[in-house]
Amino acid sequence: SNAEEKNQRTLKEAAKPAAKKPYVKPEVRHERVFETM
Amino acid sequence: MAATETYITQSPDIACSTLGDDTIIMSTLDSTIFVLNSVGTAIWQGADGATPLSRIVQDKVCLEFDVTGDEAMADAKEFVDELARHGILSVSSQPVSPGEVL
């Protein structure tokens, strides 16, 4: 049935590992507060 | 010989807040603001002084981002050194207990 099919699809999607985010090199930017003001 | 582990601890002289995927850190020593990107934030959040850097990279960076362990570790070491130079992170070869200041 449609409900069973939908349920199967949901279970399959839940079993998939979560997609990883694209990697970017860890970075730090910095600035002085008084300069910004 | 076993490789020496690195433990990282957030400085007590900062205030920080997460904004989206980024983290904004303000040094109370010289009023400097630092902004970390998403991967930097993942490392920063693991800086509890008790978890080795290799574990932070493995459990936070490699699980969340599409990267190899070697690349992530090399970048993390460089990143941690930079934060330590700015004085917002302490680096130690031993675990640091909560409240202990290096």
PDB file of C-alpha atoms in Angstrom:
ATOM      1  CA  SER A   1       0.000   0.000   0.000  1.00  0.00           C
ATOM      2  CA  ASN A   2       0.971   3.631  -0.307  1.00  0.00           C
ATOM      3  CA  ALA A   3       1.366   3.926   3.450  1.00  0.00           C
ATOM      4  CA  GLU A   4       3.662   0.886   3.631  1.00  0.00           C
ATOM      5  CA  GLU A   5       5.722   2.127   0.703  1.00  0.00           C
ATOM      6  CA  LYS A   6       6.101   5.527   2.327  1.00  0.00           C
ATOM      7  CA  ASN A   7       7.097   3.870   5.584  1.00  0.00           C
ATOM      8  CA  GLN A   8       9.745   1.738   3.837  1.00  0.00           C
ATOM      9  CA  ARG A   9      11.152   4.823   2.120  1.00  0.00           C
ATOM     10  CA  THR A  10      11.335   6.704   5.417  1.00  0.00           C
ATOM     11  CA  LEU A  11      13.161   3.800   7.066  1.00  0.00           C
ATOM     12  CA  LYS A  12      15.681   3.624   4.209  1.00  0.00           C
ATOM     13  CA  GLU A  13      16.356   7.356   4.409  1.00  0.00           C
ATOM     14  CA  ALA A  14      16.808   7.185   8.169  1.00  0.00           C
ATOM     15  CA  ALA A  15      19.345   4.382   7.755  1.00  0.00           C
ATOM     16  CA  LYS A  16      21.527   6.474   5.427  1.00  0.00           C
ATOM     17  CA  PRO A  17      24.514   8.130   7.126  1.00  0.00           C
ATOM     18  CA  ALA A  18      24.110  11.901   7.383  1.00  0.00           C
ATOM     19  CA  ALA A  19      25.890  13.741   4.578  1.00  0.00           C
ATOM     20  CA  LYS A  20      29.094  15.389   5.716  1.00  0.00           C
ATOM     21  CA  LYS A  21      29.607  19.109   5.312  1.00  0.00           C
ATOM     22  CA  PRO A  22      32.301  20.304   2.898  1.00  0.00           C
ATOM     23  CA  TYR A  23      35.604  20.793   4.703  1.00  0.00           C
ATOM     24  CA  VAL A  24      37.242  24.186   4.997  1.00  0.00           C
ATOM     25  CA  LYS A  25      40.566  24.827   6.669  1.00  0.00           C
ATOM     26  CA  PRO A  26      40.021  26.083  10.246  1.00  0.00           C
ATOM     27  CA  GLU A  27      40.576  29.833  10.301  1.00  0.00           C
ATOM     28  CA  VAL A  28      40.596  32.715  12.746  1.00  0.00           C
ATOM     29  CA  ARG A  29      40.018  36.336  11.770  1.00  0.00           C
ATOM     30  CA  HIS A  30      40.666  39.077  14.265  1.00  0.00           C
ATOM     31  CA  GLU A  31      40.345  42.801  14.672  1.00  0.00           C
ATOM     32  CA  ARG A  32      40.488  45.371  17.401  1.00  0.00           C
ATOM     33  CA  VAL A  33      37.151  46.582  18.728  1.00  0.00           C
ATOM     34  CA  PHE A  34      38.150  50.228  18.923  1.00  0.00           C
ATOM     35  CA  GLU A  35      39.342  50.159  15.305  1.00  0.00           C
ATOM     36  CA  THR A  36      35.993  48.764  14.199  1.00  0.00           C
ATOM     37  CA  MET A  37      34.132  51.454  16.129  1.00  0.00           C
TER      38      MET A  37
ATOM     39  CA  MET B   1      57.911   5.775  21.290  1.00  0.00           C
ATOM     40  CA  ALA B   2      54.306   6.995  21.537  1.00  0.00           C
ATOM     41  CA  ALA B   3      53.516  10.391  20.036  1.00  0.00           C
ATOM     42  CA  THR B   4      52.878  13.115  22.596  1.00  0.00           C
ATOM     43  CA  GLU B   5      49.246  14.105  22.877  1.00  0.00           C
ATOM     44  CA  THR B   6      48.182  17.746  22.799  1.00  0.00           C
ATOM     45  CA  TYR B   7      45.520  19.102  25.133  1.00  0.00           C
ATOM     46  CA  ILE B   8      43.916  22.472  24.504  1.00  0.00           C
ATOM     47  CA  THR B   9      42.077  24.739  26.923  1.00  0.00           C
ATOM     48  CA  GLN B  10      40.112  27.922  26.324  1.00  0.00           C
ATOM     49  CA  SER B  11      41.667  30.936  28.043  1.00  0.00           C
ATOM     50  CA  PRO B  12      39.799  32.290  31.086  1.00  0.00           C
ATOM     51  CA  ASP B  13      40.350  35.821  29.742  1.00  0.00           C
ATOM     52  CA  ILE B  14      37.803  35.565  26.945  1.00  0.00           C
ATOM     53  CA  ALA B  15      34.073  35.740  26.348  1.00  0.00           C
ATOM     54  CA  CYS B  16      32.627  33.797  23.450  1.00  0.00           C
ATOM     55  CA  SER B  17      29.391  33.155  21.660  1.00  0.00           C
ATOM     56  CA  THR B  18      28.338  30.971  18.748  1.00  0.00           C
ATOM     57  CA  LEU B  19      26.625  32.662  15.832  1.00  0.00           C
ATOM     58  CA  GLY B  20      25.391  30.182  13.233  1.00  0.00           C
ATOM     59  CA  ASP B  21      28.356  27.942  12.432  1.00  0.00           C
ATOM     60  CA  ASP B  22      30.882  30.547  13.549  1.00  0.00           C
ATOM     61  CA  THR B  23      32.194  31.482  16.974  1.00  0.00           C
ATOM     62  CA  ILE B  24      32.927  35.030  18.071  1.00  0.00           C
ATOM     63  CA  ILE B  25      35.526  35.395  20.811  1.00  0.00           C
ATOM     64  CA  MET B  26      36.454  38.584  22.616  1.00  0.00           C
ATOM     65  CA  SER B  27      39.681  38.872  24.535  1.00  0.00           C
ATOM     66  CA  THR B  28      39.183  40.843  27.734  1.00  0.00           C
ATOM     67  CA  LEU B  29      42.910  41.580  27.815  1.00  0.00           C
ATOM     68  CA  ASP B  30      43.165  43.793  24.739  1.00  0.00           C
ATOM     69  CA  SER B  31      39.619  44.090  23.365  1.00  0.00           C
ATOM     70  CA  THR B  32      40.391  42.044  20.290  1.00  0.00           C
ATOM     71  CA  ILE B  33      37.613  40.155  18.570  1.00  0.00           C
ATOM     72  CA  PHE B  34      38.283  36.812  16.912  1.00  0.00           C
ATOM     73  CA  VAL B  35      35.940  35.006  14.545  1.00  0.00           C
ATOM     74  CA  LEU B  36      36.329  31.264  13.975  1.00  0.00           C
ATOM     75  CA  ASN B  37      34.827  29.506  10.963  1.00  0.00           C
ATOM     76  CA  SER B  38      32.806  26.283  11.186  1.00  0.00           C
ATOM     77  CA  VAL B  39      35.761  23.884  11.424  1.00  0.00           C
ATOM     78  CA  GLY B  40      37.540  26.209  13.840  1.00  0.00           C
ATOM     79  CA  THR B  41      34.372  26.244  15.940  1.00  0.00           C
ATOM     80  CA  ALA B  42      34.299  22.434  16.082  1.00  0.00           C
ATOM     81  CA  ILE B  43      37.862  22.403  17.433  1.00  0.00           C
ATOM     82  CA  TRP B  44      37.174  25.290  19.826  1.00  0.00           C
ATOM     83  CA  GLN B  45      34.137  23.530  21.292  1.00  0.00           C
ATOM     84  CA  GLY B  46      36.254  20.486  22.064  1.00  0.00           C
ATOM     85  CA  ALA B  47      38.898  22.527  23.901  1.00  0.00           C
ATOM     86  CA  ASP B  48      38.029  21.348  27.404  1.00  0.00           C
ATOM     87  CA  GLY B  49      41.581  20.608  28.535  1.00  0.00           C
ATOM     88  CA  ALA B  50      40.783  16.924  29.004  1.00  0.00           C
ATOM     89  CA  THR B  51      40.196  15.702  25.449  1.00  0.00           C
ATOM     90  CA  PRO B  52      43.324  15.237  23.327  1.00  0.00           C
ATOM     91  CA  LEU B  53      43.439  17.196  20.072  1.00  0.00           C
ATOM     92  CA  SER B  54      43.602  13.962  18.064  1.00  0.00           C
ATOM     93  CA  ARG B  55      40.305  12.882  19.623  1.00  0.00           C
ATOM     94  CA  ILE B  56      38.675  16.260  18.962  1.00  0.00           C
ATOM     95  CA  VAL B  57      39.709  16.023  15.312  1.00  0.00           C
ATOM     96  CA  GLN B  58      38.493  12.435  15.036  1.00  0.00           C
ATOM     97  CA  ASP B  59      35.194  12.868  16.885  1.00  0.00           C
ATOM     98  CA  LYS B  60      34.201  16.351  15.825  1.00  0.00           C
ATOM     99  CA  VAL B  61      35.962  17.389  12.617  1.00  0.00           C
ATOM    100  CA  CYS B  62      36.183  14.075  10.732  1.00  0.00           C
ATOM    101  CA  LEU B  63      32.668  13.001  11.669  1.00  0.00           C
ATOM    102  CA  GLU B  64      31.079  16.281  10.682  1.00  0.00           C
ATOM    103  CA  PHE B  65      33.199  17.310   7.689  1.00  0.00           C
ATOM    104  CA  ASP B  66      34.356  15.559   4.540  1.00  0.00           C
ATOM    105  CA  VAL B  67      38.092  15.326   5.259  1.00  0.00           C
ATOM    106  CA  THR B  68      40.794  12.754   5.941  1.00  0.00           C
ATOM    107  CA  GLY B  69      42.197  12.400   9.446  1.00  0.00           C
ATOM    108  CA  ASP B  70      45.717  13.362   8.385  1.00  0.00           C
ATOM    109  CA  GLU B  71      44.672  16.567   6.649  1.00  0.00           C
ATOM    110  CA  ALA B  72      42.341  17.573   9.477  1.00  0.00           C
ATOM    111  CA  MET B  73      45.021  16.912  12.100  1.00  0.00           C
ATOM    112  CA  ALA B  74      47.699  18.911  10.265  1.00  0.00           C
ATOM    113  CA  ASP B  75      45.321  21.868   9.852  1.00  0.00           C
ATOM    114  CA  ALA B  76      44.157  21.598  13.472  1.00  0.00           C
ATOM    115  CA  LYS B  77      47.732  21.778  14.799  1.00  0.00           C
ATOM    116  CA  GLU B  78      48.416  24.896  12.734  1.00  0.00           C
ATOM    117  CA  PHE B  79      45.119  26.438  13.871  1.00  0.00           C
ATOM    118  CA  VAL B  80      45.735  25.659  17.550  1.00  0.00           C
ATOM    119  CA  ASP B  81      49.224  27.183  17.367  1.00  0.00           C
ATOM    120  CA  GLU B  82      47.745  30.355  15.917  1.00  0.00           C
ATOM    121  CA  LEU B  83      45.104  30.623  18.659  1.00  0.00           C
ATOM    122  CA  ALA B  84      47.795  30.025  21.286  1.00  0.00           C
ATOM    123  CA  ARG B  85      49.886  32.852  19.788  1.00  0.00           C
ATOM    124  CA  HIS B  86      46.871  35.146  20.200  1.00  0.00           C
ATOM    125  CA  GLY B  87      46.560  34.052  23.834  1.00  0.00           C
ATOM    126  CA  ILE B  88      43.006  32.739  23.630  1.00  0.00           C
ATOM    127  CA  LEU B  89      43.931  29.068  23.908  1.00  0.00           C
ATOM    128  CA  SER B  90      46.417  27.208  26.104  1.00  0.00           C
ATOM    129  CA  VAL B  91      48.283  24.185  24.778  1.00  0.00           C
ATOM    130  CA  SER B  92      49.616  21.468  27.064  1.00  0.00           C
ATOM    131  CA  SER B  93      51.053  17.976  26.771  1.00  0.00           C
ATOM    132  CA  GLN B  94      49.077  16.934  29.856  1.00  0.00           C
ATOM    133  CA  PRO B  95      45.331  17.030  30.547  1.00  0.00           C
ATOM    134  CA  VAL B  96      44.264  20.128  32.450  1.00  0.00           C
ATOM    135  CA  SER B  97      41.718  19.771  35.232  1.00  0.00           C
ATOM    136  CA  PRO B  98      38.732  22.181  35.229  1.00  0.00           C
ATOM    137  CA  GLY B  99      39.573  25.516  36.824  1.00  0.00           C
ATOM    138  CA  GLU B 100      43.305  25.001  36.440  1.00  0.00           C
ATOM    139  CA  VAL B 101      44.939  27.871  34.595  1.00  0.00           C
ATOM    140  CA  LEU B 102      48.118  27.226  32.665  1.00  0.00           C
TER     141      LEU B 102
END
